[in-house]
PDB file of C-alpha atoms and ligand atoms in Angstrom:
ATOM      1  CA  UNK A   1       0.000   0.000   0.000  1.00 55.00           C
ATOM      2  CA  UNK A   2       1.163   3.504  -0.617  1.00 58.00           C
ATOM      3  CA  UNK A   3       1.870   6.168   1.889  1.00 69.00           C
ATOM      4  CA  UNK A   4       1.524   9.732   0.750  1.00 73.00           C
ATOM      5  CA  UNK A   5       4.514  11.844   1.509  1.00 74.00           C
ATOM      6  CA  UNK A   6       6.283  14.959   0.339  1.00 77.00           C
ATOM      7  CA  UNK A   7       9.945  14.962  -0.472  1.00 82.00           C
ATOM      8  CA  UNK A   8      12.090  17.991   0.273  1.00 82.00           C
ATOM      9  CA  UNK A   9      15.571  17.758  -1.091  1.00 83.00           C
ATOM     10  CA  UNK A  10      18.271  20.037   0.163  1.00 83.00           C
ATOM     11  CA  UNK A  11      21.979  20.403  -0.437  1.00 81.00           C
ATOM     12  CA  UNK A  12      22.511  20.826   3.272  1.00 79.00           C
ATOM     13  CA  UNK A  13      21.093  17.423   4.099  1.00 82.00           C
ATOM     14  CA  UNK A  14      23.509  14.596   4.508  1.00 79.00           C
ATOM     15  CA  UNK A  15      21.039  12.097   5.844  1.00 78.00           C
ATOM     16  CA  UNK A  16      17.520  11.183   5.051  1.00 76.00           C
ATOM     17  CA  UNK A  17      15.014  11.982   7.758  1.00 76.00           C
ATOM     18  CA  UNK A  18      11.300  11.463   7.924  1.00 78.00           C
ATOM     19  CA  UNK A  19       8.998  13.657   9.913  1.00 74.00           C
ATOM     20  CA  UNK A  20       5.299  13.839  10.524  1.00 73.00           C
ATOM     21  CA  UNK A  21       4.026  17.396  10.612  1.00 66.00           C
ATOM     22  CA  UNK A  22       1.321  18.787  12.833  1.00 55.00           C
ATOM     23  CA  UNK A  23      -1.274  18.334  10.107  1.00 58.00           C
ATOM     24  CA  UNK A  24      -0.032  14.733   9.788  1.00 65.00           C
ATOM     25  CA  UNK A  25       1.532  15.087   6.423  1.00 69.00           C
ATOM     26  CA  UNK A  26       4.631  13.016   6.082  1.00 77.00           C
ATOM     27  CA  UNK A  27       7.719  14.871   4.905  1.00 78.00           C
ATOM     28  CA  UNK A  28      10.960  13.285   3.852  1.00 83.00           C
ATOM     29  CA  UNK A  29      13.994  15.529   4.057  1.00 80.00           C
ATOM     30  CA  UNK A  30      16.583  14.123   1.759  1.00 85.00           C
ATOM     31  CA  UNK A  31      19.988  14.925   0.345  1.00 85.00           C
ATOM     32  CA  UNK A  32      19.952  16.053  -3.287  1.00 86.00           C
ATOM     33  CA  UNK A  33      21.503  12.774  -4.366  1.00 86.00           C
ATOM     34  CA  UNK A  34      18.870  10.502  -2.812  1.00 86.00           C
ATOM     35  CA  UNK A  35      16.998   8.503  -5.443  1.00 84.00           C
ATOM     36  CA  UNK A  36      13.223   8.162  -5.428  1.00 82.00           C
ATOM     37  CA  UNK A  37      13.662   4.470  -4.798  1.00 81.00           C
ATOM     38  CA  UNK A  38      15.902   4.978  -1.789  1.00 83.00           C
ATOM     39  CA  UNK A  39      13.400   7.447  -0.381  1.00 81.00           C
ATOM     40  CA  UNK A  40      10.484   5.120  -0.921  1.00 81.00           C
ATOM     41  CA  UNK A  41      12.403   2.286   0.664  1.00 81.00           C
ATOM     42  CA  UNK A  42      13.160   4.408   3.706  1.00 80.00           C
ATOM     43  CA  UNK A  43       9.519   5.416   4.033  1.00 80.00           C
ATOM     44  CA  UNK A  44       8.343   1.822   3.717  1.00 78.00           C
ATOM     45  CA  UNK A  45      10.765   0.655   6.373  1.00 76.00           C
ATOM     46  CA  UNK A  46       9.386   3.267   8.743  1.00 75.00           C
ATOM     47  CA  UNK A  47       5.771   2.699   7.976  1.00 77.00           C
ATOM     48  CA  UNK A  48       4.931   1.285  11.355  1.00 69.00           C
ATOM     49  CA  UNK A  49       6.238   4.380  13.041  1.00 63.00           C
ATOM     50  CA  UNK A  50       4.566   6.652  10.489  1.00 73.00           C
ATOM     51  CA  UNK A  51       1.335   4.811  10.942  1.00 67.00           C
ATOM     52  CA  UNK A  52       1.432   5.297  14.690  1.00 63.00           C
ATOM     53  CA  UNK A  53       2.246   8.987  14.256  1.00 65.00           C
ATOM     54  CA  UNK A  54      -0.484   9.692  11.743  1.00 65.00           C
ATOM     55  CA  UNK A  55      -3.214   7.631  13.312  1.00 57.00           C
ATOM     56  CA  UNK A  56      -2.962   8.399  16.975  1.00 49.00           C
ATOM     57  CA  UNK A  57      -6.265  10.156  16.838  1.00 43.00           C
ATOM     58  CA  UNK A  58      -8.876   8.738  14.596  1.00 39.00           C
ATOM     59  CA  UNK A  59     -11.306  10.661  12.501  1.00 38.00           C
ATOM     60  CA  UNK A  60     -14.263   8.426  13.014  1.00 39.00           C
ATOM     61  CA  UNK A  61     -14.736   7.590  16.593  1.00 37.00           C
ATOM     62  CA  UNK A  62     -18.252   6.408  16.770  1.00 40.00           C
ATOM     63  CA  UNK A  63     -17.882   3.112  18.442  1.00 39.00           C
ATOM     64  CA  UNK A  64     -18.442   3.304  22.133  1.00 39.00           C
ATOM     65  CA  UNK A  65     -16.285   0.653  23.673  1.00 42.00           C
ATOM     66  CA  UNK A  66     -16.524   0.613  27.396  1.00 39.00           C
ATOM     67  CA  UNK A  67     -13.379  -0.968  28.683  1.00 42.00           C
ATOM     68  CA  UNK A  68     -14.481  -4.217  30.189  1.00 40.00           C
ATOM     69  CA  UNK A  69     -13.839  -7.869  29.887  1.00 38.00           C
ATOM     70  CA  UNK A  70     -17.287  -8.848  28.788  1.00 47.00           C
ATOM     71  CA  UNK A  71     -19.268  -8.009  25.742  1.00 53.00           C
ATOM     72  CA  UNK A  72     -21.982  -5.574  26.420  1.00 58.00           C
ATOM     73  CA  UNK A  73     -25.237  -6.166  24.641  1.00 62.00           C
ATOM     74  CA  UNK A  74     -25.611  -3.529  21.990  1.00 67.00           C
ATOM     75  CA  UNK A  75     -21.953  -2.992  21.267  1.00 81.00           C
ATOM     76  CA  UNK A  76     -21.167  -3.152  17.597  1.00 87.00           C
ATOM     77  CA  UNK A  77     -18.624  -4.638  15.282  1.00 90.00           C
ATOM     78  CA  UNK A  78     -17.762  -3.931  11.675  1.00 93.00           C
ATOM     79  CA  UNK A  79     -18.333  -6.186   8.727  1.00 95.00           C
ATOM     80  CA  UNK A  80     -17.937  -5.119   5.077  1.00 96.00           C
ATOM     81  CA  UNK A  81     -18.029  -1.468   6.042  1.00 94.00           C
ATOM     82  CA  UNK A  82     -21.077  -1.538   8.251  1.00 93.00           C
ATOM     83  CA  UNK A  83     -21.588  -1.590  11.966  1.00 91.00           C
ATOM     84  CA  UNK A  84     -23.606  -4.433  13.361  1.00 92.00           C
ATOM     85  CA  UNK A  85     -24.872  -4.912  16.852  1.00 91.00           C
ATOM     86  CA  UNK A  86     -23.478  -7.591  19.042  1.00 88.00           C
ATOM     87  CA  UNK A  87     -25.857  -9.566  21.163  1.00 87.00           C
ATOM     88  CA  UNK A  88     -25.056 -12.045  23.822  1.00 85.00           C
ATOM     89  CA  UNK A  89     -27.338 -15.022  23.601  1.00 86.00           C
ATOM     90  CA  UNK A  90     -27.924 -18.036  25.754  1.00 86.00           C
ATOM     91  CA  UNK A  91     -27.081 -20.599  23.209  1.00 78.00           C
ATOM     92  CA  UNK A  92     -25.541 -24.023  23.160  1.00 77.00           C
ATOM     93  CA  UNK A  93     -23.451 -23.348  20.085  1.00 76.00           C
ATOM     94  CA  UNK A  94     -19.873 -22.345  20.579  1.00 74.00           C
ATOM     95  CA  UNK A  95     -19.519 -19.980  17.679  1.00 85.00           C
ATOM     96  CA  UNK A  96     -20.196 -16.410  16.729  1.00 89.00           C
ATOM     97  CA  UNK A  97     -23.153 -16.252  14.428  1.00 89.00           C
ATOM     98  CA  UNK A  98     -23.966 -13.509  11.964  1.00 92.00           C
ATOM     99  CA  UNK A  99     -27.450 -12.681  10.769  1.00 90.00           C
ATOM    100  CA  UNK A 100     -28.783  -9.170  11.068  1.00 86.00           C
ATOM    101  CA  UNK A 101     -26.030  -8.650  13.569  1.00 91.00           C
ATOM    102  CA  UNK A 102     -23.607 -10.654  15.607  1.00 90.00           C
ATOM    103  CA  UNK A 103     -24.727 -13.093  18.203  1.00 89.00           C
ATOM    104  CA  UNK A 104     -22.205 -14.412  20.625  1.00 87.00           C
ATOM    105  CA  UNK A 105     -22.955 -17.368  22.871  1.00 87.00           C
ATOM    106  CA  UNK A 106     -22.726 -16.334  26.481  1.00 84.00           C
ATOM    107  CA  UNK A 107     -19.982 -18.790  27.272  1.00 80.00           C
ATOM    108  CA  UNK A 108     -17.857 -17.189  24.550  1.00 76.00           C
ATOM    109  CA  UNK A 109     -18.412 -13.705  25.856  1.00 73.00           C
ATOM    110  CA  UNK A 110     -15.220 -13.596  27.852  1.00 75.00           C
ATOM    111  CA  UNK A 111     -13.278 -14.808  24.833  1.00 77.00           C
ATOM    112  CA  UNK A 112     -14.915 -12.303  22.564  1.00 76.00           C
ATOM    113  CA  UNK A 113     -11.824 -11.175  20.752  1.00 79.00           C
ATOM    114  CA  UNK A 114     -10.770 -14.647  19.820  1.00 84.00           C
ATOM    115  CA  UNK A 115     -14.288 -15.698  18.897  1.00 86.00           C
ATOM    116  CA  UNK A 116     -14.908 -12.684  16.709  1.00 89.00           C
ATOM    117  CA  UNK A 117     -11.479 -12.825  15.192  1.00 91.00           C
ATOM    118  CA  UNK A 118     -11.994 -16.428  14.254  1.00 91.00           C
ATOM    119  CA  UNK A 119     -15.222 -15.451  12.567  1.00 94.00           C
ATOM    120  CA  UNK A 120     -13.544 -12.602  10.705  1.00 95.00           C
ATOM    121  CA  UNK A 121     -10.747 -14.859   9.528  1.00 95.00           C
ATOM    122  CA  UNK A 122     -13.229 -17.350   8.191  1.00 95.00           C
ATOM    123  CA  UNK A 123     -15.143 -14.614   6.342  1.00 97.00           C
ATOM    124  CA  UNK A 124     -11.928 -13.121   5.027  1.00 97.00           C
ATOM    125  CA  UNK A 125     -10.971 -16.433   3.476  1.00 97.00           C
ATOM    126  CA  UNK A 126     -14.426 -16.987   2.074  1.00 97.00           C
ATOM    127  CA  UNK A 127     -14.960 -13.506   0.667  1.00 97.00           C
ATOM    128  CA  UNK A 128     -11.504 -12.185  -0.179  1.00 97.00           C
ATOM    129  CA  UNK A 129      -9.754 -15.222  -1.670  1.00 96.00           C
ATOM    130  CA  UNK A 130     -12.223 -15.681  -4.557  1.00 96.00           C
ATOM    131  CA  UNK A 131     -12.074 -11.926  -5.213  1.00 96.00           C
ATOM    132  CA  UNK A 132      -8.322 -12.131  -5.619  1.00 95.00           C
ATOM    133  CA  UNK A 133      -8.754 -14.891  -8.195  1.00 95.00           C
ATOM    134  CA  UNK A 134     -11.345 -12.885 -10.024  1.00 96.00           C
ATOM    135  CA  UNK A 135      -9.317  -9.683 -10.042  1.00 96.00           C
ATOM    136  CA  UNK A 136      -6.184 -11.559 -11.084  1.00 96.00           C
ATOM    137  CA  UNK A 137      -8.102 -12.806 -14.110  1.00 96.00           C
ATOM    138  CA  UNK A 138      -9.292  -9.264 -14.857  1.00 96.00           C
ATOM    139  CA  UNK A 139      -5.757  -7.953 -14.708  1.00 96.00           C
ATOM    140  CA  UNK A 140      -4.324 -10.924 -16.522  1.00 96.00           C
ATOM    141  CA  UNK A 141      -1.759 -11.693 -13.844  1.00 95.00           C
ATOM    142  CA  UNK A 142      -0.667 -14.978 -12.385  1.00 92.00           C
ATOM    143  CA  UNK A 143      -0.537 -15.182  -8.642  1.00 93.00           C
ATOM    144  CA  UNK A 144       1.538 -17.963  -7.215  1.00 91.00           C
ATOM    145  CA  UNK A 145       0.321 -17.833  -3.654  1.00 91.00           C
ATOM    146  CA  UNK A 146      -2.503 -16.011  -1.962  1.00 92.00           C
ATOM    147  CA  UNK A 147      -2.768 -15.705   1.775  1.00 92.00           C
ATOM    148  CA  UNK A 148      -4.920 -14.066   4.363  1.00 94.00           C
ATOM    149  CA  UNK A 149      -2.457 -12.835   6.947  1.00 92.00           C
ATOM    150  CA  UNK A 150      -2.307 -11.165  10.305  1.00 89.00           C
ATOM    151  CA  UNK A 151      -0.313  -8.093   9.558  1.00 80.00           C
ATOM    152  CA  UNK A 152      -0.991  -5.142  11.749  1.00 73.00           C
ATOM    153  CA  UNK A 153       0.298  -2.278   9.707  1.00 73.00           C
ATOM    154  CA  UNK A 154      -0.361  -3.185   6.120  1.00 84.00           C
ATOM    155  CA  UNK A 155      -3.599  -3.932   4.390  1.00 89.00           C
ATOM    156  CA  UNK A 156      -1.952  -5.889   1.681  1.00 90.00           C
ATOM    157  CA  UNK A 157       1.411  -6.707   0.268  1.00 89.00           C
ATOM    158  CA  UNK A 158       2.911  -8.577  -2.588  1.00 83.00           C
ATOM    159  CA  UNK A 159       6.241 -10.293  -2.609  1.00 79.00           C
ATOM    160  CA  UNK A 160       8.714 -10.383  -5.473  1.00 72.00           C
ATOM    161  CA  UNK A 161       7.790 -14.057  -5.827  1.00 78.00           C
ATOM    162  CA  UNK A 162       4.252 -13.246  -6.877  1.00 82.00           C
ATOM    163  CA  UNK A 163       2.601 -13.988  -3.583  1.00 88.00           C
ATOM    164  CA  UNK A 164      -0.187 -11.702  -2.478  1.00 93.00           C
ATOM    165  CA  UNK A 165      -0.960 -11.240   1.195  1.00 93.00           C
ATOM    166  CA  UNK A 166      -4.098  -9.579   2.438  1.00 95.00           C
ATOM    167  CA  UNK A 167      -4.706  -8.520   6.021  1.00 95.00           C
ATOM    168  CA  UNK A 168      -7.748 -10.305   7.474  1.00 95.00           C
ATOM    169  CA  UNK A 169      -8.890  -7.045   9.093  1.00 95.00           C
ATOM    170  CA  UNK A 170      -9.824  -5.787   5.656  1.00 96.00           C
ATOM    171  CA  UNK A 171     -12.986  -7.873   5.842  1.00 96.00           C
ATOM    172  CA  UNK A 172     -14.318  -5.092   8.065  1.00 96.00           C
ATOM    173  CA  UNK A 173     -14.063  -2.621   5.168  1.00 96.00           C
ATOM    174  CA  UNK A 174     -16.570  -2.081   2.350  1.00 96.00           C
ATOM    175  CA  UNK A 175     -16.212  -4.405  -0.623  1.00 96.00           C
ATOM    176  CA  UNK A 176     -15.095  -1.523  -2.841  1.00 96.00           C
ATOM    177  CA  UNK A 177     -12.182  -0.903  -0.465  1.00 96.00           C
ATOM    178  CA  UNK A 178     -11.268  -4.595  -0.371  1.00 96.00           C
ATOM    179  CA  UNK A 179     -11.295  -4.610  -4.164  1.00 96.00           C
ATOM    180  CA  UNK A 180      -9.056  -1.570  -4.260  1.00 96.00           C
ATOM    181  CA  UNK A 181      -6.463  -3.191  -1.991  1.00 96.00           C
ATOM    182  CA  UNK A 182      -6.577  -6.407  -4.006  1.00 96.00           C
ATOM    183  CA  UNK A 183      -6.166  -4.572  -7.303  1.00 97.00           C
ATOM    184  CA  UNK A 184      -3.423  -2.424  -5.799  1.00 96.00           C
ATOM    185  CA  UNK A 185      -1.393  -5.456  -4.776  1.00 95.00           C
ATOM    186  CA  UNK A 186      -2.043  -7.338  -8.008  1.00 95.00           C
ATOM    187  CA  UNK A 187      -1.032  -4.278 -10.018  1.00 95.00           C
ATOM    188  CA  UNK A 188       2.364  -4.491  -8.343  1.00 93.00           C
ATOM    189  CA  UNK A 189       2.878  -7.729 -10.208  1.00 93.00           C
ATOM    190  CA  UNK A 190       2.753  -5.643 -13.381  1.00 94.00           C
ATOM    191  CA  UNK A 191       4.501  -2.558 -12.087  1.00 93.00           C
ATOM    192  CA  UNK A 192       6.639  -2.684  -8.996  1.00 90.00           C
ATOM    193  CA  UNK A 193       6.619   0.978  -8.058  1.00 92.00           C
ATOM    194  CA  UNK A 194       3.938   3.602  -7.670  1.00 94.00           C
ATOM    195  CA  UNK A 195       4.502   5.075 -11.092  1.00 96.00           C
ATOM    196  CA  UNK A 196       1.837   6.827 -13.187  1.00 97.00           C
ATOM    197  CA  UNK A 197       1.547   3.572 -15.122  1.00 97.00           C
ATOM    198  CA  UNK A 198       0.857   1.744 -11.880  1.00 96.00           C
ATOM    199  CA  UNK A 199      -1.923   4.140 -10.906  1.00 97.00           C
ATOM    200  CA  UNK A 200      -3.400   3.903 -14.382  1.00 97.00           C
ATOM    201  CA  UNK A 201      -3.689   0.155 -14.002  1.00 97.00           C
ATOM    202  CA  UNK A 202      -5.282   0.475 -10.571  1.00 97.00           C
ATOM    203  CA  UNK A 203      -7.667   3.193 -11.724  1.00 96.00           C
ATOM    204  CA  UNK A 204      -8.771   1.152 -14.711  1.00 96.00           C
ATOM    205  CA  UNK A 205      -9.678  -1.786 -12.507  1.00 95.00           C
ATOM    206  CA  UNK A 206     -11.081   0.001  -9.488  1.00 93.00           C
ATOM    207  CA  UNK A 207     -14.311   1.825 -10.009  1.00 83.00           C
ATOM    208  CA  UNK A 208     -13.851   4.174  -7.070  1.00 91.00           C
ATOM    209  CA  UNK A 209     -10.139   4.284  -6.431  1.00 95.00           C
ATOM    210  CA  UNK A 210     -10.001   7.695  -4.816  1.00 95.00           C
ATOM    211  CA  UNK A 211     -12.990   6.998  -2.641  1.00 96.00           C
ATOM    212  CA  UNK A 212     -11.470   3.752  -1.488  1.00 96.00           C
ATOM    213  CA  UNK A 213      -8.144   5.415  -0.722  1.00 95.00           C
ATOM    214  CA  UNK A 214      -9.871   8.114   1.268  1.00 95.00           C
ATOM    215  CA  UNK A 215     -11.930   5.570   3.140  1.00 94.00           C
ATOM    216  CA  UNK A 216      -8.818   3.698   4.196  1.00 92.00           C
ATOM    217  CA  UNK A 217      -7.061   6.843   5.230  1.00 91.00           C
ATOM    218  CA  UNK A 218      -9.955   7.993   7.351  1.00 91.00           C
ATOM    219  CA  UNK A 219     -11.136   4.684   8.736  1.00 90.00           C
ATOM    220  CA  UNK A 220      -8.089   2.487   8.700  1.00 87.00           C
ATOM    221  CA  UNK A 221      -7.796   2.776  12.426  1.00 84.00           C
ATOM    222  CA  UNK A 222     -11.286   1.362  12.864  1.00 84.00           C
ATOM    223  CA  UNK A 223     -10.190  -1.846  11.200  1.00 87.00           C
ATOM    224  CA  UNK A 224      -7.413  -2.165  13.731  1.00 83.00           C
ATOM    225  CA  UNK A 225      -9.726  -1.900  16.657  1.00 79.00           C
ATOM    226  CA  UNK A 226     -10.731  -5.020  18.417  1.00 75.00           C
ATOM    227  CA  UNK A 227     -14.090  -4.982  20.024  1.00 67.00           C
TER     228      UNK A 227
HETATM  229 ZN1   ZN B   1       1.697  -0.254  -3.358  1.00 96.45          ZN
END
């Protein structure tokens, strides 16, 4: 995934430094000689830090999560971009169930994170994996290995060996956003860097690229939250 940043080159700079400004823009101060690739590499290697710096206060903070060990009836959790209520039910089953909302068996209530996470992982595999196949066909790329992964600071990644990894937390985002991330990673199989050609490919295959990017920027933190 890309990070937006501004590069300021200066003859006085000997070293490359990255800073996050008050308005949360990311600025890279670089020596004149630094290549775009070296700068991008440096930014990518610091993305965890940048992420923490730029997301410490989230834009959408609508979920009331009282700190407690037990689920509270009426709390909500995200699925495909929408909030759904969580209800604790007296039920013999051991699993989270999803209908018009989430129902969690009472005996799972204290293990809510694990139970919900397991459910999300299952959905991620069911919903996202076939989408990757479909989008790979659309783009005409061959993917060697596709995986749903637990990666806290990236929504997706692709390795030089044509493996695509998608963060399971993305299942909480709208389908259009999931599609954008998938197409973004698959497009890297055609074009390694974020060149104009790269963005052309992504734009061609993502109906609402800008909207999806904005959504992730504004709500990414929500996907990280565990109920
Ligand atoms: Zn990228």
